PDB file of C-alpha atoms in Angstrom:
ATOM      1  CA  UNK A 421       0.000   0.000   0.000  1.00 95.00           C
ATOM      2  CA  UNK A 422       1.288   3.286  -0.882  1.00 98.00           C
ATOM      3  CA  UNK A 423       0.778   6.152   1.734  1.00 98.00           C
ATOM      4  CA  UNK A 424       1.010   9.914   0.728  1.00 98.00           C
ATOM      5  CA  UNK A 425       1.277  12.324   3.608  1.00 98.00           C
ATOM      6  CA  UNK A 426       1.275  16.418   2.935  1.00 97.00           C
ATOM      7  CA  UNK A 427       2.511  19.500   5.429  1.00 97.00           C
ATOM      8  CA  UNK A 428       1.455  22.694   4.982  1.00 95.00           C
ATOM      9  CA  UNK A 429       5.402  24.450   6.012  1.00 96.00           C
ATOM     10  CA  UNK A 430       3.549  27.289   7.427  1.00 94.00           C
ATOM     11  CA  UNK A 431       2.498  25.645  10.821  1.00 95.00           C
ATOM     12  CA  UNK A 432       6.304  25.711  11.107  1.00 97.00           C
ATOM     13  CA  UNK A 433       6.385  29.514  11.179  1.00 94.00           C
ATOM     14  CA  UNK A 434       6.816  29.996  14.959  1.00 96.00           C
ATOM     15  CA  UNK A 435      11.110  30.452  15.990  1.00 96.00           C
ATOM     16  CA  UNK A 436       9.833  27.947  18.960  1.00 97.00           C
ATOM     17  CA  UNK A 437       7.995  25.471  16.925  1.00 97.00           C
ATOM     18  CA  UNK A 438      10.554  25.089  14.352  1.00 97.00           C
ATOM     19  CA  UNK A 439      13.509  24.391  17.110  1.00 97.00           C
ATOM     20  CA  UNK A 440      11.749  22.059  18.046  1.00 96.00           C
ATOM     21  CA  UNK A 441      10.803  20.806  15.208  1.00 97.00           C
ATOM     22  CA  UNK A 442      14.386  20.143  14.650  1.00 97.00           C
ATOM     23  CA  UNK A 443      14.928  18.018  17.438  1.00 96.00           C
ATOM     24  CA  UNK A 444      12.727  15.492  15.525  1.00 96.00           C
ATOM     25  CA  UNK A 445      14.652  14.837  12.877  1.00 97.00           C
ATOM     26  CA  UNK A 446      17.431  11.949  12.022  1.00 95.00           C
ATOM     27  CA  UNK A 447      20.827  13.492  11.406  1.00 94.00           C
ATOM     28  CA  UNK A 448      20.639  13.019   8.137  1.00 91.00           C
ATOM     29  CA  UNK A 449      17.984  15.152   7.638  1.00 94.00           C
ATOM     30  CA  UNK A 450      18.615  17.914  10.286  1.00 96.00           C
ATOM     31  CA  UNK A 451      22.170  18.686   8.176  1.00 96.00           C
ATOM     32  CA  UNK A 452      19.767  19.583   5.167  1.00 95.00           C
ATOM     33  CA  UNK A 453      17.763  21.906   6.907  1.00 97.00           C
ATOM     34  CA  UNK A 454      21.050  23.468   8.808  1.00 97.00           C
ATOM     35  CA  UNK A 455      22.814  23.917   4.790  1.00 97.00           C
ATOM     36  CA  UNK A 456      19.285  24.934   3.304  1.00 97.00           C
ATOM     37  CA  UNK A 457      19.054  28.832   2.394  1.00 95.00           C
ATOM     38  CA  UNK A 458      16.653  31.396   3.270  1.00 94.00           C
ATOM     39  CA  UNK A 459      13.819  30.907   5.874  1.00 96.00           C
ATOM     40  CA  UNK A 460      11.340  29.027   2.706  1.00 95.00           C
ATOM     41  CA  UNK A 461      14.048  26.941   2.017  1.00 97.00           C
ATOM     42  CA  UNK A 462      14.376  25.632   5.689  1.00 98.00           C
ATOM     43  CA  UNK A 463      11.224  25.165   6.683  1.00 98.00           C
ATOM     44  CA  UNK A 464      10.824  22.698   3.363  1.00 98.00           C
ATOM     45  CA  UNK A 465      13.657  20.536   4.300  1.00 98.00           C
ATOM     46  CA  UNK A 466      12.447  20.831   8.095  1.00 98.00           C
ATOM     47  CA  UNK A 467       9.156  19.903   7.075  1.00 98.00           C
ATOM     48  CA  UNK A 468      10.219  16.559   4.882  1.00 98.00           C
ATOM     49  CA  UNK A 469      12.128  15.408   7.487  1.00 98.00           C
ATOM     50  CA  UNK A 470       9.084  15.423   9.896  1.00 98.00           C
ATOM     51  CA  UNK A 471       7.054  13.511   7.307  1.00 98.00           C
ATOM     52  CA  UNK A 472       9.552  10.814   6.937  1.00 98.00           C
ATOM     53  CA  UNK A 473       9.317  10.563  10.698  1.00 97.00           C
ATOM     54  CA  UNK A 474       5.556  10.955  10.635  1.00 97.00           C
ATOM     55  CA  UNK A 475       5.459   7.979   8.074  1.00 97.00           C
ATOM     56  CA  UNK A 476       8.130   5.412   9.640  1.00 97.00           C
ATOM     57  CA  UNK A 477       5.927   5.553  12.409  1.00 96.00           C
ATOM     58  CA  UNK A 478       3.452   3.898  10.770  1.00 94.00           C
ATOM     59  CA  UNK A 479       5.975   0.725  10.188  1.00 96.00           C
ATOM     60  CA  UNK A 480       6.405   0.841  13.968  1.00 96.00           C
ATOM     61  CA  UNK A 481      10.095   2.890  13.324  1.00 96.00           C
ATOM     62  CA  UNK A 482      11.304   5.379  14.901  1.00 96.00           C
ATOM     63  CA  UNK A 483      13.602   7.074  12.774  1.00 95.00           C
ATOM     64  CA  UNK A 484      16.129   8.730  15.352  1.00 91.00           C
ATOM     65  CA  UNK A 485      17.112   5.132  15.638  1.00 92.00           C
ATOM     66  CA  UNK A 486      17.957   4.278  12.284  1.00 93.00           C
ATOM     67  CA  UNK A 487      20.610   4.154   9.764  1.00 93.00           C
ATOM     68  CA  UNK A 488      20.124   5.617   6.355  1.00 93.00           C
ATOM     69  CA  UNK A 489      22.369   4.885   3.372  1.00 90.00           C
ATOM     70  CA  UNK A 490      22.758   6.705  -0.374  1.00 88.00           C
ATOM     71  CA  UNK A 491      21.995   4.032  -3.013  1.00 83.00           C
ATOM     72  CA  UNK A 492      24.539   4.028  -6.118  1.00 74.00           C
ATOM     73  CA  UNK A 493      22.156   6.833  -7.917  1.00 77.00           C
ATOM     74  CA  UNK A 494      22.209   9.042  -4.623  1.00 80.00           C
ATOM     75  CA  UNK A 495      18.852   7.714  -3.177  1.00 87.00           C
ATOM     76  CA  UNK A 496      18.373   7.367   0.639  1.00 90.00           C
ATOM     77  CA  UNK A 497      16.949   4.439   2.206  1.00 93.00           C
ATOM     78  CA  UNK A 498      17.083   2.337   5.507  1.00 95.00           C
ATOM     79  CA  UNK A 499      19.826   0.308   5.826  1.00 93.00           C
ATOM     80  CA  UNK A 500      18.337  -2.381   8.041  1.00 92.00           C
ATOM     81  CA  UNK A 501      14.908  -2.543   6.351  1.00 94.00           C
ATOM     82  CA  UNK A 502      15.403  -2.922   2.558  1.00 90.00           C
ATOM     83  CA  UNK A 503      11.407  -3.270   2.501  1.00 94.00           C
ATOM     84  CA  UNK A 504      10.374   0.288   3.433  1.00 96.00           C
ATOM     85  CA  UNK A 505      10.635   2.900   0.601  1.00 96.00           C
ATOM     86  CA  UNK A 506      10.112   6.202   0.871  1.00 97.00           C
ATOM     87  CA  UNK A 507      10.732   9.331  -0.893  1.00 96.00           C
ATOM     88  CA  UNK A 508      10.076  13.261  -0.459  1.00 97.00           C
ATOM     89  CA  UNK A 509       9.782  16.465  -1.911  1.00 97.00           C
ATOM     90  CA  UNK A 510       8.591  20.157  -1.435  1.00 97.00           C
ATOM     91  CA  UNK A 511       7.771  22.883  -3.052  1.00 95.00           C
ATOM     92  CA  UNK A 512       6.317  26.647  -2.349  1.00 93.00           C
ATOM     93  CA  UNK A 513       4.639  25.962   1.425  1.00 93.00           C
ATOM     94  CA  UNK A 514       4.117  22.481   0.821  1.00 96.00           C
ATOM     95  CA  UNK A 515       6.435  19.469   1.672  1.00 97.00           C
ATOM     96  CA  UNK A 516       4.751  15.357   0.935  1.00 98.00           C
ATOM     97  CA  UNK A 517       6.044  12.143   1.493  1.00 98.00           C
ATOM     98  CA  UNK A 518       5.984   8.425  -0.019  1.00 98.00           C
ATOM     99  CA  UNK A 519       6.133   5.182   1.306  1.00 98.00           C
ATOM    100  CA  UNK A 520       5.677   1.922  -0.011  1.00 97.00           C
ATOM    101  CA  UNK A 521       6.251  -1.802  -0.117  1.00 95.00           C
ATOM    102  CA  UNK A 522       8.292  -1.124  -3.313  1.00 95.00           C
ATOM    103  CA  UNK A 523       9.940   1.439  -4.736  1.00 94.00           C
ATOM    104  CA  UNK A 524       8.364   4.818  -4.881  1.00 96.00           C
ATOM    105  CA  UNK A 525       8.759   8.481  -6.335  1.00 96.00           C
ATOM    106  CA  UNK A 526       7.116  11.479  -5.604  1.00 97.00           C
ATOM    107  CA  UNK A 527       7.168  15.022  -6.876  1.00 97.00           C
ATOM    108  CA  UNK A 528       5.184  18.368  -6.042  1.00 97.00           C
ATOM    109  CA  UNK A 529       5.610  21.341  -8.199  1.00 95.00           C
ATOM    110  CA  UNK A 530       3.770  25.222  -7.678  1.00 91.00           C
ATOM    111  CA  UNK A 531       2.474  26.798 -10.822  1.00 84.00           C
ATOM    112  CA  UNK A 532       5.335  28.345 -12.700  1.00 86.00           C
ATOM    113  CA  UNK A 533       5.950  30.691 -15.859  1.00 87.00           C
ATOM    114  CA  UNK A 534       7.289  29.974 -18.877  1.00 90.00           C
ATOM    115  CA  UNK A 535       5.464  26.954 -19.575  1.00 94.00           C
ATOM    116  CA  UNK A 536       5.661  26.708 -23.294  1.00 95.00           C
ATOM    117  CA  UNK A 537       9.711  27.244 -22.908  1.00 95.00           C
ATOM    118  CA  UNK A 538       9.786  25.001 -20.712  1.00 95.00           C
ATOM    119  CA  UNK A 539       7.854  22.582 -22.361  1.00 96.00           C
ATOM    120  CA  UNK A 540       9.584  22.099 -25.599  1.00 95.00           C
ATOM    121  CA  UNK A 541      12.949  22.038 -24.125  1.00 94.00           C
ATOM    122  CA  UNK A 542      12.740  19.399 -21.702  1.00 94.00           C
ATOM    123  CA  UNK A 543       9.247  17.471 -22.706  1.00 95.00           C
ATOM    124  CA  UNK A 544       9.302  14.865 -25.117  1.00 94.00           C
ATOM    125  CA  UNK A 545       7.496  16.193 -28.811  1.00 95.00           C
ATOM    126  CA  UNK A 546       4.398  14.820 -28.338  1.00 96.00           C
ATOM    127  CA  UNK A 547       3.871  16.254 -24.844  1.00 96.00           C
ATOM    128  CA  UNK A 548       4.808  19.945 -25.800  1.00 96.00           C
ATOM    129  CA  UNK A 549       2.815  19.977 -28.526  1.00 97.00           C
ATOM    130  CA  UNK A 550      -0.242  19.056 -25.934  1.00 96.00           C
ATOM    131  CA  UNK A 551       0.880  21.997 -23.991  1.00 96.00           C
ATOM    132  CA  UNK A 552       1.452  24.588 -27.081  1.00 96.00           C
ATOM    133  CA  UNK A 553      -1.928  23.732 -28.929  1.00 96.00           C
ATOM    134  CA  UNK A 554      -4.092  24.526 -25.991  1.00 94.00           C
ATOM    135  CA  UNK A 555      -5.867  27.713 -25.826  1.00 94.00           C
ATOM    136  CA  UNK A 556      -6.874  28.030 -22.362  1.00 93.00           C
ATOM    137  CA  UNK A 557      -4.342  29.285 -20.257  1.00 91.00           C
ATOM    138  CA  UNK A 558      -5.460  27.764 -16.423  1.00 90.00           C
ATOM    139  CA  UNK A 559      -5.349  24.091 -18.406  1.00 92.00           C
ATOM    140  CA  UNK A 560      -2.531  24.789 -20.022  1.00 94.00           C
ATOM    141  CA  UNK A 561      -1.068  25.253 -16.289  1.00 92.00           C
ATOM    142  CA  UNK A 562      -2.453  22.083 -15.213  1.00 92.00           C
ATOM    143  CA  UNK A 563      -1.517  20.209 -18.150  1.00 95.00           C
ATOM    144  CA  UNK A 564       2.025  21.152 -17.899  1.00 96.00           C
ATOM    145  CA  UNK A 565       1.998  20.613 -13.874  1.00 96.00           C
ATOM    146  CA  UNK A 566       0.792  17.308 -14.752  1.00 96.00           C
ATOM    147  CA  UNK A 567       3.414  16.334 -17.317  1.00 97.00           C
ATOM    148  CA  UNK A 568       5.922  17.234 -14.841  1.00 96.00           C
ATOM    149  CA  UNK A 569       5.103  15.964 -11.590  1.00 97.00           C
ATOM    150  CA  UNK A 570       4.740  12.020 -13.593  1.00 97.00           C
ATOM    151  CA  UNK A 571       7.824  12.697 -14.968  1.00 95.00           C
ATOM    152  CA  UNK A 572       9.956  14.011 -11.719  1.00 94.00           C
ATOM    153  CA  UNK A 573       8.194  11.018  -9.903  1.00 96.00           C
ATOM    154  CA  UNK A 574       9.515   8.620 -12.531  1.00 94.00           C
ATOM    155  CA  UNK A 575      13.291  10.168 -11.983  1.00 92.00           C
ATOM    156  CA  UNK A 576      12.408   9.984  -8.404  1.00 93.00           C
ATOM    157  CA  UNK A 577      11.191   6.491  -8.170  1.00 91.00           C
ATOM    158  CA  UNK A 578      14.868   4.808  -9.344  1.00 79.00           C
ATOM    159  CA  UNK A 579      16.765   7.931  -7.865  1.00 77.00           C
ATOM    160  CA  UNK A 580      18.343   7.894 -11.678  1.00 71.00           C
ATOM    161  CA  UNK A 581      17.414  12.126 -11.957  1.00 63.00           C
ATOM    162  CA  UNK A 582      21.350  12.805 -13.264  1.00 58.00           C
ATOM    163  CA  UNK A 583      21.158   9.392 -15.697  1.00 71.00           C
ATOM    164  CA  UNK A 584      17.511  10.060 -17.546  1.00 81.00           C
ATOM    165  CA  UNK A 585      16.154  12.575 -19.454  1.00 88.00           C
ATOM    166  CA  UNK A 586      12.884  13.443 -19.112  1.00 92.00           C
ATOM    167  CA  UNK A 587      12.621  13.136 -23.064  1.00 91.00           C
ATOM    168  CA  UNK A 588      13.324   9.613 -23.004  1.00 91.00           C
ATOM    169  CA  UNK A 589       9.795   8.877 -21.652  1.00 93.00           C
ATOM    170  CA  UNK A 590       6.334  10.263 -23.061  1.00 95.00           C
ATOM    171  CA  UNK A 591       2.951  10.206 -21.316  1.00 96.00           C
ATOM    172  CA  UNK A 592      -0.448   9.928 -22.574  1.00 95.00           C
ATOM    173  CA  UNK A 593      -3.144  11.474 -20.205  1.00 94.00           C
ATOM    174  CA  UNK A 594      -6.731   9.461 -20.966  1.00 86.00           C
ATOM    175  CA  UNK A 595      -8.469   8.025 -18.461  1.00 84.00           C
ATOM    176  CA  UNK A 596      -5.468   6.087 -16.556  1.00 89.00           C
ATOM    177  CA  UNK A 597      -1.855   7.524 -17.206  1.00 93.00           C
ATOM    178  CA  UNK A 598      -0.278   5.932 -19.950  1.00 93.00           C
ATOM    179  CA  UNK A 599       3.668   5.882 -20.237  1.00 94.00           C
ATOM    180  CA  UNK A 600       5.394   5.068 -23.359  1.00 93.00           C
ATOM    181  CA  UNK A 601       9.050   4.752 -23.220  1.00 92.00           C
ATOM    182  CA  UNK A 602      11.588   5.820 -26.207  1.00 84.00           C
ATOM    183  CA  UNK A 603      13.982   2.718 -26.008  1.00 74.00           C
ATOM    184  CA  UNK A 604      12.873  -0.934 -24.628  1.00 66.00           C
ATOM    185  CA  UNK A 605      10.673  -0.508 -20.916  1.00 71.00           C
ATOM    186  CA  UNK A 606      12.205  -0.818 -18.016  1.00 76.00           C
ATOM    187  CA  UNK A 607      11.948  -4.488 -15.917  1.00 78.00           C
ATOM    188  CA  UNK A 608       9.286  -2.772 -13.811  1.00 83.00           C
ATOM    189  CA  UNK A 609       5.630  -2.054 -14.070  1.00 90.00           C
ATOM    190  CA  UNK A 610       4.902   1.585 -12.620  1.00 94.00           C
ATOM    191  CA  UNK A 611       1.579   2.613 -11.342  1.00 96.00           C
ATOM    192  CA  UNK A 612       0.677   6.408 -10.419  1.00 97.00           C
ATOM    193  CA  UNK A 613      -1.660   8.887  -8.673  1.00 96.00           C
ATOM    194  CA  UNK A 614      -2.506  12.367  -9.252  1.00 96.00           C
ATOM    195  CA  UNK A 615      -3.767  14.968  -6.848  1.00 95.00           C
ATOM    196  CA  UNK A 616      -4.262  18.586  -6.760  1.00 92.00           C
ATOM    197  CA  UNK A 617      -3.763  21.116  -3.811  1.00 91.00           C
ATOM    198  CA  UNK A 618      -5.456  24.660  -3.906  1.00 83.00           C
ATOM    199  CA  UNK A 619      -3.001  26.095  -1.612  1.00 73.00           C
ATOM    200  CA  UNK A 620      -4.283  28.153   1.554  1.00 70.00           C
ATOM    201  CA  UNK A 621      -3.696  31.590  -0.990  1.00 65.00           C
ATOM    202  CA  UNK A 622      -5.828  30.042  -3.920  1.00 55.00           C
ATOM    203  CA  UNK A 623      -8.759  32.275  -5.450  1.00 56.00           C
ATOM    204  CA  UNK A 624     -12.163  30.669  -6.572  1.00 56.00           C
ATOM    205  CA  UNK A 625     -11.221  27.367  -6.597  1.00 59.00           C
ATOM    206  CA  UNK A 626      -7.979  27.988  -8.139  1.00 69.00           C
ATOM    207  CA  UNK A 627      -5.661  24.655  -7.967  1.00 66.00           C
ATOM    208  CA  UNK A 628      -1.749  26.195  -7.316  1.00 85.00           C
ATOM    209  CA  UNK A 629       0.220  22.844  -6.376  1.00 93.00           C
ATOM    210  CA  UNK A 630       0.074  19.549  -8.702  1.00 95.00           C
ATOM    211  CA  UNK A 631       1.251  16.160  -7.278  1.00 97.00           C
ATOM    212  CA  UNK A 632       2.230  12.774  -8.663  1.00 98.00           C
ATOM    213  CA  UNK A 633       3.504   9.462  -7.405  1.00 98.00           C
ATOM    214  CA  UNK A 634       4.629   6.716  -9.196  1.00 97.00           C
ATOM    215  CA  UNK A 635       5.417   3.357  -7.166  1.00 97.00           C
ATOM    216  CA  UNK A 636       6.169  -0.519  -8.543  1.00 95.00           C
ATOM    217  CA  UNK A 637       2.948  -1.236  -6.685  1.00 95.00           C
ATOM    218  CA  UNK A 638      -0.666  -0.331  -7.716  1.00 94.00           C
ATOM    219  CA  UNK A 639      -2.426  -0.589  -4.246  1.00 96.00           C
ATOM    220  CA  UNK A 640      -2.752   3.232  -2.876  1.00 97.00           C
ATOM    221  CA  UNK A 641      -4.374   4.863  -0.312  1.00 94.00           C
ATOM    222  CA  UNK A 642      -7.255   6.870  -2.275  1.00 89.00           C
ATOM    223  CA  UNK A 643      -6.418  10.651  -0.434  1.00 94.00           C
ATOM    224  CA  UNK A 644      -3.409  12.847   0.870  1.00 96.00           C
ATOM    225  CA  UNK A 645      -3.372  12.922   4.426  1.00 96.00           C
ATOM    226  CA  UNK A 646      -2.077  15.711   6.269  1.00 95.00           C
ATOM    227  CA  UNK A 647      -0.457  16.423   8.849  1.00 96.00           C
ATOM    228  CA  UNK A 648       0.401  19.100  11.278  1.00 94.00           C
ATOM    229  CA  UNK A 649       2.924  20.013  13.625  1.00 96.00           C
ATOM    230  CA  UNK A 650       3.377  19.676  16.700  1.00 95.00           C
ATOM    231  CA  UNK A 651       1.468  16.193  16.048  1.00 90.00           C
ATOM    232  CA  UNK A 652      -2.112  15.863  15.952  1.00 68.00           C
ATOM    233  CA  UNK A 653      -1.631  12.176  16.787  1.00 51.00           C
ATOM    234  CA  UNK A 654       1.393  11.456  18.513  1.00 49.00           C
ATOM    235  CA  UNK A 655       1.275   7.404  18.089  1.00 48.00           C
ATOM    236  CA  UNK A 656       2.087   6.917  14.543  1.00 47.00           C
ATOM    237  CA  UNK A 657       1.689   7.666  10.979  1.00 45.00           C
ATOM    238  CA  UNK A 658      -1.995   6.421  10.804  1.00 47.00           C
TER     239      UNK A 658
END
């Protein structure tokens, strides 16, 4: 089963709240939010950390007890349970979280500018020409959010971001997510999940944050959950 879990970064805000916070963390993750710059910056990385902390609970883990490794393609993982997978990311005041039976990816991206630039430099053909032949400029925004959260989560999922181009993969978005690859498929099946976040800022419904996940299993849990700090629920990641 793959479980998603979302922070707004803002309930980090307080100076008190956010030492704190820190205390929290696994070492590994603390030294990211002590080299991060700028206050935004921080409270992302701080705010990742606690999810992965939030979500080993879950497993029964506590994750100040743990050793964490860097696969060959710069991936972190447990050393001492090869069967938990996890993965994070941020973006804006948002920070989410992985975790999964197999491996996962996971990537959440803020509307940006640009789009069409954007598009046909690092999208395969197919894809940009989606994005440059629609008219309407707030789908054009999702379409292009969408595009690139599936294809950060599929760089995510094998940790191989440096290794493969986001042009040697294309998607098709019908009614389930399609991915066609440009050489011969790699030995795993990938499943994903999309979801949308309006942001605490949005206007009329406006959706500002896109998110994707893409996991070698196709079992996940059907919504985000969220989760606040300090903890709402102090046992565990359920």
């Amino acid at each position: 089963m793959v479980k998603i879990y979302v922070m707004d970064t803002t309930c980090l805000g307080e100076p008190v709240i956010f030492e704190n916070a820190q205390k929290e963390l696994p070492g590994m993750r603390l030294e990211r939010v002590k080299k991060a710059r700028g206050e935004e910056n921080k409270r992302q990385e701080l705010a990742a950390g606690l999810l992965l902390v939030y979500g080993l609970r879950s497993y029964g883990i506590d994750a100040a007890t743990q050793e964490f490794a860097i696969g060959k393609n710069g991936k972190p993982y447990l050393k001492n349970r090869p069967d938990i997978h996890f993965n994070l990311t941020h973006s804006g005041t948002y920070a989410a979280a992985a975790f999964s039976d197999k491996e996962v990816g996971i990537d959440l991206e803020y509307k940006c500018h640009n789009i069409e630039k954007i598009a046909k430099r690092f999208f395969a053909k197919q894809e940009a020409e989606v994005i440059t032949s629609c008219m309407d400029e707030k789908e054009k925004q999702t379409l292009f959010l969408r595009y690139w959260t599936l294809k950060e989560s599929v760089l995510k999922v094998t940790g191989q971001g440096m290794y493969l181009s986001m042009q040697d993969f294309a998607f098709t978005l019908g009614a389930e997510v399609q991915i066609d690859w440009a050489s011969s498929d790699p030995d795993t099946q990938y499943f994903f999940r999309e979801f949308e976040i309006r942001g605490k800022d949005a206007i009329m419904g406006d959706v500002q944050y896109r998110l994707a996940v893409c996991a070698g299993e196709k079992e996940f849990r059907e919504s985000l959950q969220f989760v606040e700090y300090p903890w709402e629920n102090r046992k565990n990641g359920e």
